[in-house]
Coordinates of C-alpha atoms and ligand atoms in Angstrom, one line a residue:
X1 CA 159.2 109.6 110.4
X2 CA 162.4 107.4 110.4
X3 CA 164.5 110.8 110.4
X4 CA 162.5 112.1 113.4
X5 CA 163.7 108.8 114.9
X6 CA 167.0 109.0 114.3
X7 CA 167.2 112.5 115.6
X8 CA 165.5 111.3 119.0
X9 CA 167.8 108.3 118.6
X10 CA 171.0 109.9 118.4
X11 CA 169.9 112.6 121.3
X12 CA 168.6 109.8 123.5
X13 CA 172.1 108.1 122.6
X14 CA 173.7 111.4 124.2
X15 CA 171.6 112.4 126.8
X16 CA 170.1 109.0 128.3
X17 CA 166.9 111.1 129.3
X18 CA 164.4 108.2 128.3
X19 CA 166.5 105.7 130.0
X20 CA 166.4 107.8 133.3
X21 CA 162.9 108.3 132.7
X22 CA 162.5 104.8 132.6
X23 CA 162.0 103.4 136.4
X24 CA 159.7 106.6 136.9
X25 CA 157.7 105.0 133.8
X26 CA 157.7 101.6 134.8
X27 CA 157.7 101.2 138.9
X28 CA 155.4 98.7 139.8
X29 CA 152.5 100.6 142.2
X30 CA 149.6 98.5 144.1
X31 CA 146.8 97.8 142.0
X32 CA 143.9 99.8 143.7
X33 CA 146.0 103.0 143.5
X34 CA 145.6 103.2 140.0
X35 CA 142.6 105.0 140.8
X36 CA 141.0 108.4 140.5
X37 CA 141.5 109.4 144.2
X38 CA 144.8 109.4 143.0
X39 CA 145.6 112.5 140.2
X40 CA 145.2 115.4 142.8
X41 CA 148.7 115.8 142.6
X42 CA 149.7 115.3 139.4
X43 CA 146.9 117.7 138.6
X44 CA 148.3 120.4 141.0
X45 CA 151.7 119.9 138.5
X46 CA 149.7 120.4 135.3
X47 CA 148.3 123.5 136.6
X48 CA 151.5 124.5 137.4
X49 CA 152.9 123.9 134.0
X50 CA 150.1 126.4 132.8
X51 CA 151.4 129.3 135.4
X52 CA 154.7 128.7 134.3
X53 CA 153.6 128.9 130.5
X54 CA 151.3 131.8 131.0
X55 CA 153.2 133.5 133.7
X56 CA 156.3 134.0 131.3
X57 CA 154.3 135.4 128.6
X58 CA 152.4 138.1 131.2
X59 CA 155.7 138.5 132.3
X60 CA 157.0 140.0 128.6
X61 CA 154.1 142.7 128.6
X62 CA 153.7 143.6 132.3
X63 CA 155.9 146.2 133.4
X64 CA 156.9 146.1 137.1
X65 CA 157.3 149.2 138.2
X66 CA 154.5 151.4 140.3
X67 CA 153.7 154.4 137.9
X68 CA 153.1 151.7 135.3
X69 CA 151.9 148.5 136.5
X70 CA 148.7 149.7 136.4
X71 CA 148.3 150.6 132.8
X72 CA 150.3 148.0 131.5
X73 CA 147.4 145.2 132.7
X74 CA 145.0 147.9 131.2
X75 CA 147.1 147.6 128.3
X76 CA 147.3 143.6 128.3
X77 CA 143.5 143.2 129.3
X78 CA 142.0 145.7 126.8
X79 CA 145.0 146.2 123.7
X80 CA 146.9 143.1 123.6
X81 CA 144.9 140.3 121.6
X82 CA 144.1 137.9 123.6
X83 CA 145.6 139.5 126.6
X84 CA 142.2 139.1 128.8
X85 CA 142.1 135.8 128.0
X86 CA 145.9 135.1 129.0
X87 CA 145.1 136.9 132.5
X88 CA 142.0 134.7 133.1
X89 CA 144.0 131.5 132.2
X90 CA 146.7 132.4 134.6
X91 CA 144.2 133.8 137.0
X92 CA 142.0 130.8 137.0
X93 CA 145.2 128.6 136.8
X94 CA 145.8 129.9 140.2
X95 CA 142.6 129.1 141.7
X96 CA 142.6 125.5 140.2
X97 CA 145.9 124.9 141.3
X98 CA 145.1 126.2 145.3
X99 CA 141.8 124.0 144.7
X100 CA 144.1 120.7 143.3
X101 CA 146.9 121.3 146.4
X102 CA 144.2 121.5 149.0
X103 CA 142.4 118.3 147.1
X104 CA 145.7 116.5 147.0
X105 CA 145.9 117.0 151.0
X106 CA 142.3 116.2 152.1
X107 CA 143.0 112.7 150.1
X108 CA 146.5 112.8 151.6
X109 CA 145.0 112.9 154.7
X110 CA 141.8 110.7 154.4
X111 CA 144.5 108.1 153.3
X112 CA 147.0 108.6 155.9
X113 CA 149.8 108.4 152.9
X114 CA 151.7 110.9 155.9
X115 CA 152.3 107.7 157.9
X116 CA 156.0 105.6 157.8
X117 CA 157.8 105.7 155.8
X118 CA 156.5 109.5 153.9
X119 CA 156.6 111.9 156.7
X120 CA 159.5 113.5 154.8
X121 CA 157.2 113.4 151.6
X122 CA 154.5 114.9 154.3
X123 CA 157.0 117.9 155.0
X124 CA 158.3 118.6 151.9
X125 CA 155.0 119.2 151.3
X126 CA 153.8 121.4 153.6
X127 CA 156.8 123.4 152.0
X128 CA 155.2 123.3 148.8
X129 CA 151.9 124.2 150.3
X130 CA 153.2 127.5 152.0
X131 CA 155.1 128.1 148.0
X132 CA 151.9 127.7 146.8
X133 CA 149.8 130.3 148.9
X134 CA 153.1 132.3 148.5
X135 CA 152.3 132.4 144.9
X136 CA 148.9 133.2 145.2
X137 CA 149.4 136.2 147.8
X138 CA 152.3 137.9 145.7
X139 CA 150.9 137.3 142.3
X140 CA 147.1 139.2 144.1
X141 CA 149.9 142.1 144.6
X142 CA 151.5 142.3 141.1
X143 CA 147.7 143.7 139.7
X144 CA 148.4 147.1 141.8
X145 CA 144.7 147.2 141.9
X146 CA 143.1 149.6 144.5
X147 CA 142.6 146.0 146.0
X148 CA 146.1 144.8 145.7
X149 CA 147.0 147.9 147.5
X150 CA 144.8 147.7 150.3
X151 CA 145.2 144.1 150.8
X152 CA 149.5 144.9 150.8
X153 CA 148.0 147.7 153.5
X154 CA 146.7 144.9 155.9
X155 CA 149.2 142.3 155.2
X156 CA 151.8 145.6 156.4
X157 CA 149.6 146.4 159.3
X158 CA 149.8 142.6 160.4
X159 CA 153.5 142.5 159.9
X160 CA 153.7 145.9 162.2
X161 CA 152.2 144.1 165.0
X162 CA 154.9 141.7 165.2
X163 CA 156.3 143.0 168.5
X164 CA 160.1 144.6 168.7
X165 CA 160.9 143.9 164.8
X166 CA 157.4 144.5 163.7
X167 CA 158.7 147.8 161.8
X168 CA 161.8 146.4 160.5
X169 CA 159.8 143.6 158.9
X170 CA 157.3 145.3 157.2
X171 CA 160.5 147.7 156.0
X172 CA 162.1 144.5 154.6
X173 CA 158.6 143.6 152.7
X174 CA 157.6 147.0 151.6
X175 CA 161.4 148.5 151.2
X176 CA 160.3 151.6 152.9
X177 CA 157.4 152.4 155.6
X178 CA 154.9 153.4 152.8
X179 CA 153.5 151.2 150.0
X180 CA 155.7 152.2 146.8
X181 CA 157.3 151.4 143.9
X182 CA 159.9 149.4 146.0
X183 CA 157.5 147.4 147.5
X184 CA 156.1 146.1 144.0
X185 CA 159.7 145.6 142.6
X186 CA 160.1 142.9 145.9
X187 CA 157.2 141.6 145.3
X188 CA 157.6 141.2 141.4
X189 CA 161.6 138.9 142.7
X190 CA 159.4 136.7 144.9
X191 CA 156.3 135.8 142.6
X192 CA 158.4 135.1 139.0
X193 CA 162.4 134.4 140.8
X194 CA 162.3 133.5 144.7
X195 CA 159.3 130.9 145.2
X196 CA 158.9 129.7 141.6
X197 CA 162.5 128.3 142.3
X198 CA 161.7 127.1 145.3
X199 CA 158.6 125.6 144.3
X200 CA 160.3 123.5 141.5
X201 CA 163.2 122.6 143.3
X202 CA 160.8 121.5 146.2
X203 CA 158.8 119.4 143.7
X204 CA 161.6 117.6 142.2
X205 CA 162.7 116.3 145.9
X206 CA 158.8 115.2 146.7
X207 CA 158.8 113.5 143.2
X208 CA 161.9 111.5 144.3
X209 CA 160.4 110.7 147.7
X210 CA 157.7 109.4 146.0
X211 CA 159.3 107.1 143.8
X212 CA 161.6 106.2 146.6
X213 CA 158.8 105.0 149.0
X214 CA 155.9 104.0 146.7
X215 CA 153.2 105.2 146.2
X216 CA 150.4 105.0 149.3
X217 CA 148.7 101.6 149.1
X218 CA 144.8 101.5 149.7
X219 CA 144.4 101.7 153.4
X220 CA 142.5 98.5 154.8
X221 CA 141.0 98.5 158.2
X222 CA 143.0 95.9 160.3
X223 CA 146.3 96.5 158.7
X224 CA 148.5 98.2 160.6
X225 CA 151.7 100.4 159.7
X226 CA 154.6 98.8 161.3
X227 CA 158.4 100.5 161.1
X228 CA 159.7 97.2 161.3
X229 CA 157.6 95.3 158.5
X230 CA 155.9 97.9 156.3
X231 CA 158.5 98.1 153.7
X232 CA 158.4 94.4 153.5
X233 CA 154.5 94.2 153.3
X234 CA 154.7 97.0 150.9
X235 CA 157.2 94.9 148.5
X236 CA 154.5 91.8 148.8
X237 CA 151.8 94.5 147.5
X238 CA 153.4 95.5 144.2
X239 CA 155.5 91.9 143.1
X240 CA 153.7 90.1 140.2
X241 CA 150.1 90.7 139.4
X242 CA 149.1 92.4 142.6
X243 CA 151.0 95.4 141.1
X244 CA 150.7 97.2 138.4
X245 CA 152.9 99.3 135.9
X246 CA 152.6 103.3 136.5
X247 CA 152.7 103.9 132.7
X248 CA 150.8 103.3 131.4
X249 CA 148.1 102.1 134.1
X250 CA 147.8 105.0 136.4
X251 CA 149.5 107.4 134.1
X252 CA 146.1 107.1 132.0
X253 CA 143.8 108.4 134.6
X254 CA 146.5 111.2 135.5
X255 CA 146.1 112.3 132.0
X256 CA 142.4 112.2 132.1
X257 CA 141.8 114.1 135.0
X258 CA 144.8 116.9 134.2
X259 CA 142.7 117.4 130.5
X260 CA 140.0 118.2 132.5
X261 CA 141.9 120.6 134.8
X262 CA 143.1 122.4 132.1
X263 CA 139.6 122.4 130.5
X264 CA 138.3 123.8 132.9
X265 CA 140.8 126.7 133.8
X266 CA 140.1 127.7 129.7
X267 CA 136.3 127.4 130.5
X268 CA 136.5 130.0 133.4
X269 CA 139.2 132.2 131.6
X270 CA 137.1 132.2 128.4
X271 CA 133.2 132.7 130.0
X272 CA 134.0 134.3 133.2
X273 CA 137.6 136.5 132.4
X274 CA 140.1 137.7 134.5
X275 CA 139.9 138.4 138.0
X276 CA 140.8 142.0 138.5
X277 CA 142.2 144.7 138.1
X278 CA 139.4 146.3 141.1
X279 CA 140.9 150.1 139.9
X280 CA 143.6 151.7 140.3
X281 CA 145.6 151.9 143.2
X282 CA 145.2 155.1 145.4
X283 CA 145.3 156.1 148.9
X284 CA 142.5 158.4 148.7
X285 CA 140.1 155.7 147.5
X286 CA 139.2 154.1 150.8
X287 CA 136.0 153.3 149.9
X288 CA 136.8 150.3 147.4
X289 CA 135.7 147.0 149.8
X290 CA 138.4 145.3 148.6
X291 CA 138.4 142.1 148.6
X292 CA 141.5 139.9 148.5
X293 CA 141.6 136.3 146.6
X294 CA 139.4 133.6 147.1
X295 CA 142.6 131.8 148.8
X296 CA 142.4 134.4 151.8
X297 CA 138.8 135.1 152.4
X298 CA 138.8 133.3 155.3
X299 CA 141.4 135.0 156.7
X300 CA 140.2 138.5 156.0
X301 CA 136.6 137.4 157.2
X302 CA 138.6 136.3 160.8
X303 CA 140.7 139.5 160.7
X304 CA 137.5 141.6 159.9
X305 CA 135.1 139.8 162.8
X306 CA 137.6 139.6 165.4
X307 CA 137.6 142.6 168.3
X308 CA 140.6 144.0 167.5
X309 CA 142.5 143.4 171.1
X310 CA 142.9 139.7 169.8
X311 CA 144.0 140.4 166.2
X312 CA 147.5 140.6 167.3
X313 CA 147.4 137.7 169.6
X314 CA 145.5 135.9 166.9
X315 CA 148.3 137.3 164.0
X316 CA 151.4 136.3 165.8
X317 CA 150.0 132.9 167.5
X318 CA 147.7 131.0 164.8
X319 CA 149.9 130.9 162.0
X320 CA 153.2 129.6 163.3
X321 CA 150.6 127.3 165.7
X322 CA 149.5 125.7 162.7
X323 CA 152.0 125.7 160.3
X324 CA 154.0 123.8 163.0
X325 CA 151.1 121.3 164.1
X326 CA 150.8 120.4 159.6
X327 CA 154.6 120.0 160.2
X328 CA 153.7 117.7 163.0
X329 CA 151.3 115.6 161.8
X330 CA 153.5 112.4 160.6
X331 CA 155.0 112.9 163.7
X332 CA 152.3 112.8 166.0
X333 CA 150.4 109.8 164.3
X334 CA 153.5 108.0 162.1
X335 CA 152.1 104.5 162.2
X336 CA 149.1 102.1 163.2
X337 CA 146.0 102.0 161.1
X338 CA 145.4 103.8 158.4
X339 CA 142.2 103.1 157.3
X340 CA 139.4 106.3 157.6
X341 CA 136.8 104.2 159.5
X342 CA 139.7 103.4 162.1
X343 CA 140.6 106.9 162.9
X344 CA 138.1 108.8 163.6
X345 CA 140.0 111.9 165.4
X346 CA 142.3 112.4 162.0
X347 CA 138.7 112.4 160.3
X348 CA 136.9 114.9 162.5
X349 CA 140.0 117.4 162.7
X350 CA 139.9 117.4 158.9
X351 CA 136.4 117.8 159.0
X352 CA 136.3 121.0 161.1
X353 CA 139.3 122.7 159.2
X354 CA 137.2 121.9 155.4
X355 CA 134.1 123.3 157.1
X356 CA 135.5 126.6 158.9
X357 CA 137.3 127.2 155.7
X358 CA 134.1 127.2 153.7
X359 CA 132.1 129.1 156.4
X360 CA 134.9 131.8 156.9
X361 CA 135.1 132.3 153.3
X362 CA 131.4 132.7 152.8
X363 CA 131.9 135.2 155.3
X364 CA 134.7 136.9 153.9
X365 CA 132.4 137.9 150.6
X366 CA 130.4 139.7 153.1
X367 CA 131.9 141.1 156.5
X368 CA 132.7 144.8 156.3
X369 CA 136.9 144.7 155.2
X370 CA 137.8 146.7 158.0
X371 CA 135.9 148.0 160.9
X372 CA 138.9 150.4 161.7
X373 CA 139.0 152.5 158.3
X374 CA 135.3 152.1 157.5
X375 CA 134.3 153.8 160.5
X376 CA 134.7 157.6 159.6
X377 CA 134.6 158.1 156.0
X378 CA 130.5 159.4 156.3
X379 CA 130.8 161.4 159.1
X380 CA 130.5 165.0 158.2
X381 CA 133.2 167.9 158.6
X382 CA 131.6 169.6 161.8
X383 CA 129.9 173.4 161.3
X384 CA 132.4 175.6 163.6
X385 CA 135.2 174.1 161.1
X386 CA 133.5 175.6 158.6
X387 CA 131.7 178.6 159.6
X388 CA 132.9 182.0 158.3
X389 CA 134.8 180.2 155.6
X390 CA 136.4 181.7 152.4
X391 CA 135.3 180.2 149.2
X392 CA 139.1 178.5 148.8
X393 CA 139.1 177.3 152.4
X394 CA 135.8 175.7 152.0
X395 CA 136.9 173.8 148.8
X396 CA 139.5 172.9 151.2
X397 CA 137.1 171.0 153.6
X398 CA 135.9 169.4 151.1
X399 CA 138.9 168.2 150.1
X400 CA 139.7 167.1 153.3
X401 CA 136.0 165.0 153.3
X402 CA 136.3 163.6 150.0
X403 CA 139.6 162.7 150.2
X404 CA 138.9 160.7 153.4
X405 CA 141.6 162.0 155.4
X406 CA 139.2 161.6 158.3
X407 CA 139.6 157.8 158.3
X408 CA 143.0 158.0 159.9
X409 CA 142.5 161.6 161.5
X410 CA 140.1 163.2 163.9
X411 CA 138.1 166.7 163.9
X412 CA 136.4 167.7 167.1
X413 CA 137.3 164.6 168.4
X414 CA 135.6 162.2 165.5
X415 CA 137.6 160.4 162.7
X416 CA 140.5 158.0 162.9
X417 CA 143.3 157.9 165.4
X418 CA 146.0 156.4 163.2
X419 CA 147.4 159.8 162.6
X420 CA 146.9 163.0 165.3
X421 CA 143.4 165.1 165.6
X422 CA 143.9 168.0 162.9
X423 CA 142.1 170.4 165.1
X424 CA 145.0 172.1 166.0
X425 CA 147.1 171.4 163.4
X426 CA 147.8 174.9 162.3
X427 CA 149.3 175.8 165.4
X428 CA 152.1 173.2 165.3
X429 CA 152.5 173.3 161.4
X430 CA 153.6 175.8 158.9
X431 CA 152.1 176.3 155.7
X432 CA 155.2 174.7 154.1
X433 CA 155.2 171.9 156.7
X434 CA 151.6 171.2 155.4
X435 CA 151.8 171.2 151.7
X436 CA 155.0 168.9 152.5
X437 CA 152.8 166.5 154.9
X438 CA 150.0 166.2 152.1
X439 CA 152.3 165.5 148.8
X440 CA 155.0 163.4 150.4
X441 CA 153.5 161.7 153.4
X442 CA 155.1 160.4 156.3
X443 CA 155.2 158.2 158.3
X444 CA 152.2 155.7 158.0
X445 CA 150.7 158.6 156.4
X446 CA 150.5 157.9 152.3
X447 CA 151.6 160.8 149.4
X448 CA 148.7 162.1 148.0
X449 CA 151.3 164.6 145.8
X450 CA 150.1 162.5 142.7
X451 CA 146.4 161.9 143.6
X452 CA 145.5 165.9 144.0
X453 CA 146.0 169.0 141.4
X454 CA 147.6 171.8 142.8
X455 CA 144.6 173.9 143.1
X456 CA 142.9 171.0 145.6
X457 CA 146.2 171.4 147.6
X458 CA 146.3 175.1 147.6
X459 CA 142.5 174.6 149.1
X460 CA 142.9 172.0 151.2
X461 CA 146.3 173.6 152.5
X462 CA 144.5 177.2 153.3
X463 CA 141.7 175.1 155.1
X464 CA 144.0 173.2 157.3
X465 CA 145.4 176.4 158.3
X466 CA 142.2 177.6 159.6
X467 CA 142.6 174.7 162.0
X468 CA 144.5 176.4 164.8
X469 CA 142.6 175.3 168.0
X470 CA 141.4 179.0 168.6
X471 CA 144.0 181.5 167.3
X472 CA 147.6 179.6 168.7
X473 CA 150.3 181.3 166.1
X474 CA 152.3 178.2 164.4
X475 CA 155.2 177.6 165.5
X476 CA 157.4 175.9 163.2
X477 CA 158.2 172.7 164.4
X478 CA 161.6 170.9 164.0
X479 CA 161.6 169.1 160.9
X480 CA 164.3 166.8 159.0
X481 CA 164.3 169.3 156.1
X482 CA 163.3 172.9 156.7
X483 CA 160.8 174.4 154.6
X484 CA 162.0 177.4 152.2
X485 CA 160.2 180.3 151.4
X486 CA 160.2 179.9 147.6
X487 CA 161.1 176.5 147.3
X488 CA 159.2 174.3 144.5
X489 CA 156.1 173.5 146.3
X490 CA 156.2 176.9 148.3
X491 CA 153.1 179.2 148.1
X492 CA 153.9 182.4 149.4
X493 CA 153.8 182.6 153.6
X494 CA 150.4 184.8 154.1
X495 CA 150.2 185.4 158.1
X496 CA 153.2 184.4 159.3
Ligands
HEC1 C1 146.2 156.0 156.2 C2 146.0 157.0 157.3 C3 146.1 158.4 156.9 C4 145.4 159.1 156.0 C5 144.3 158.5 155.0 C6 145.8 160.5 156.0 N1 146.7 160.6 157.0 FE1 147.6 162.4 157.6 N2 148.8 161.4 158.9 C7 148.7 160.0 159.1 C8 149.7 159.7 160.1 C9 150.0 158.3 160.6 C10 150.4 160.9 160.4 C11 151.6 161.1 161.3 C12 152.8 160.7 160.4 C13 154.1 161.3 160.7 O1 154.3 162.4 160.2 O2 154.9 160.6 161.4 C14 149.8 161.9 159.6 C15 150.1 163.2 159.7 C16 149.4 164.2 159.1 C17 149.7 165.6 159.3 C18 150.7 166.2 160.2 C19 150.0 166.4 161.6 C20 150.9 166.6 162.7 O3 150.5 167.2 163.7 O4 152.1 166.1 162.6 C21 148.8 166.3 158.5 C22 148.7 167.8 158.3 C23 148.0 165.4 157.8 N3 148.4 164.1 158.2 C24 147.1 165.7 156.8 C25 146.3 164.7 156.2 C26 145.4 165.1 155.1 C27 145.1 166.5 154.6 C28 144.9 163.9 154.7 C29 143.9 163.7 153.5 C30 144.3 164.2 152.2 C31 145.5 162.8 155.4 N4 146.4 163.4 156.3 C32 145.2 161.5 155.2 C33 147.9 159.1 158.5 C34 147.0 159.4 157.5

């Protein structure tokens, strides 16, 4: 034991950690703040300690690259000992986390601890907030589930509709118009190197605000922030016995109340498991109501009830709207009371934003994902498109149906209109042309090359070809690179 000591002594001696640790230890904070409504943050912290802990030990199995993404969460969820359970903690350590931020706020909030002198503290963490949800959103990506895809689908669409860069911004998130193995490897920088960094950096500078400013005292109706005298009035509220120590006074119910946090987070990993993965990802499944993370329910449940001429009003406006007015705050309302029963506006603002939070999410478990691509996938080919059919060009069709090409594309005027109608397609395509289309994509129009066998793109090739919009010759259209009889993919150019 003395050894141990000596060792600690001799680093301490060095390294003077414990002696800078020491005002952090001992500043004096207001009596009634040693309280409970307190350990929000310091809870959001310890949940963070857990990401960080479990995050780098996903990080040594999980492989971050498209083809394999996938089955390397199979792999950690169903192979690696322990592996489900890792996922869940770190899964569930997200949730609690979002859950101990937003708790941290409300009490921020009810307290009005954003009032002279924290509005920086205020800012800083709003900062840490958007980090936060940052997390949460990429790290939803990294399981390359069918809902991780889908959900990376939206969040695309939404960045298209930014108007004049729209494209070149969903180019920079995705690294190319589709959703690939670039877009997972940008993803993969900005959940474990990008806004981890900027989340602890972040978090040091609150920290230091906080210990620069004191922590909030108990608000008491009557008393009144003033720029001139708070930090005076403060001072009287922390001298002698009105103040108490933070270690080990406060410190204690921290402690408590991050034991439970991290209780819990093993409870739900261990009894209810890891959240995901939904299946694999894969344009041709459209019909997998994905569902993206608790965090964004709301959102999806707005995005999925509003008519969709104001989802690009309500895209560009409402987010910068009110991640500026939460920037705004301290600056709106930066002293006077701060007691709850004294402002009832701060109170009835917060009120609304808990409540359409709740309500929105509720909805988001149930509202249909999206009206746009959910539309078509039922409706049947029509009869003249197959009539008279050979067997191959009928397997074809129902390649076509059960592939759901129909959500974005339109037969005898039903179907999708994200990409053209395919009645006429034969006309303006070559067989080539086709085969090309279906394997590579293009466009906003995804690969299927490694989602169908040959044979189903043999059939589902000689059935679009049927589609000529009554007996117009194809006319081989200008293309970036020309098809060539007898290149790899080429089947041999029947009827042409
Ligand atoms: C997510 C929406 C979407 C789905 C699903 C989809 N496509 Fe497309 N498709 C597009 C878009 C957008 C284009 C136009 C892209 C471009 O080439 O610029 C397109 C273009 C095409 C074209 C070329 C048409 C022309 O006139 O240029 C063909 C052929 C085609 N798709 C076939 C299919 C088939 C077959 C399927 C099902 C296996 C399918 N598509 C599924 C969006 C989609």
């Amino acid at each position: 034991m003395s050894r141990l000591k000596r060792i600690a002594a001799w680093i301490e001696d060095r390294l003077g950690l414990g002696k800078s640790m020491q005002p952090m230890m001992d500043h004096q904070i207001p009596r009634r703040t040693a309280s409970f409504f307190y350990v929000f943050g310091s809870a959001a912290m310890t949940a963070l300690a857990v990401q960080l802990v479990t995050g780098v030990m996903l990080a040594l199995v999980y492989v971050p690259a498209a083809d394999m993404a996938y089955d390397s969460l199979l792999h950690l969820t169903f192979v690696q000992p322990l592996g489900w359970f890792l996922r869940g903690v770190h899964g569930w350590g997200s949730n609690v986390m979002v859950a101990c931020v937003f708790l941290h706020m409300i009490q921020v909030v009810i307290f009005a601890a954003y009032k002279y002198p924290r509005e920086l503290t205020w800012v800083v963490g709003v900062l840490l907030l958007l980090c936060t949800v940052g997390m949460a959103f990429t790290g939803q990506v990294l399981r390359w589930d069918s809902d991780a895809y889908w959900g990376l689908g939206i969040g695309a669409s939404i960045m298209g509709r930014i108007p004049f860069i729209g494209p070149e911004v969903v180019h920079v998130l995705l690294g190319g118009p589709i959703i690939g193995g670039e877009a997972l490897t940008r993803f993969f920088a900005l959940h474990v190197f990008v806004i981890p960094a900027s989340l602890i950096g972040l978090l040091v500078v609150h920290l230091m605000l906080v210990l620069k400013n004191g922590v909030n005292e108990w608000p008491i109706a009557g008393r009144r922030v003033d720029k001139k005298t708070y930090r005076e009035n403060y001072e009287k509220q922390v001298e002698g016995k009105r103040g108490v120590p933070f270690w080990p006074v406060a410190a204690k119910k921290d402690m408590i109340f991050s034991a439970c946090v991290i209780f819990v987070i093993l409870l739900c990993a261990a009894i209810i498991g890891p959240i995901g993965p939904s299946g694999p990802p894969d344009p041709g499944i459209i019909d997998t109501e994905p569902r993206p993370d608790f965090l964004f329910l709301s959102l999806f449940a707005v995005m999925a009830l509003l008519p969709p001429h104001l989802e690009t009003a309500f895209i560009l406006i409402v987010p910068v709207l009110a991640i500026g007015l939460l920037i705004a705050v301290p600056f709106l309302s930066g002293d006077g009371e701060k007691h709850w029963s004294r402002r009832p506006v701060a109170l009835i603002v917060l009120g609304l934003v808990v409540i359409n939070f709740v309500v929105f999410s509720q909805l988001g478990v149930t509202s249909p994902w999206s009206p746009e691509m959910k539309a078509w996938s039922g409706t049947p080919t029509p009869v003249e498109y197959v009539e008279g059919r050979t067997p191959l060009e009928l397997q074809g069709a129902l390649v076509l149906q059960n592939m759901q090409c129909r959500n974005c594309h339109s037969l005898d005027g039903e179907g999708g209109r994200r990409g053209p109608a395919l009645d006429a397609v034969a006309a303006r395509m070559t067989e080539n042309q086709l085969i090309r289309q279906v394997l590579q994509g293009h466009g906003n129009m995804p690969a299927y090359g490694g989602h169908l066998s040959p044979p189903e793109v043999t059939a589902l090739v000689s059935f679009l070809r049927t589609l000529n919009g009554g007996g117009i010759r194809p006319r081989a259209r200008p293309s970036i690179m020309p098809a060539k009889p007898g290149g790899p993919s080429a089947a041999p150019d029947v009827g042409r």
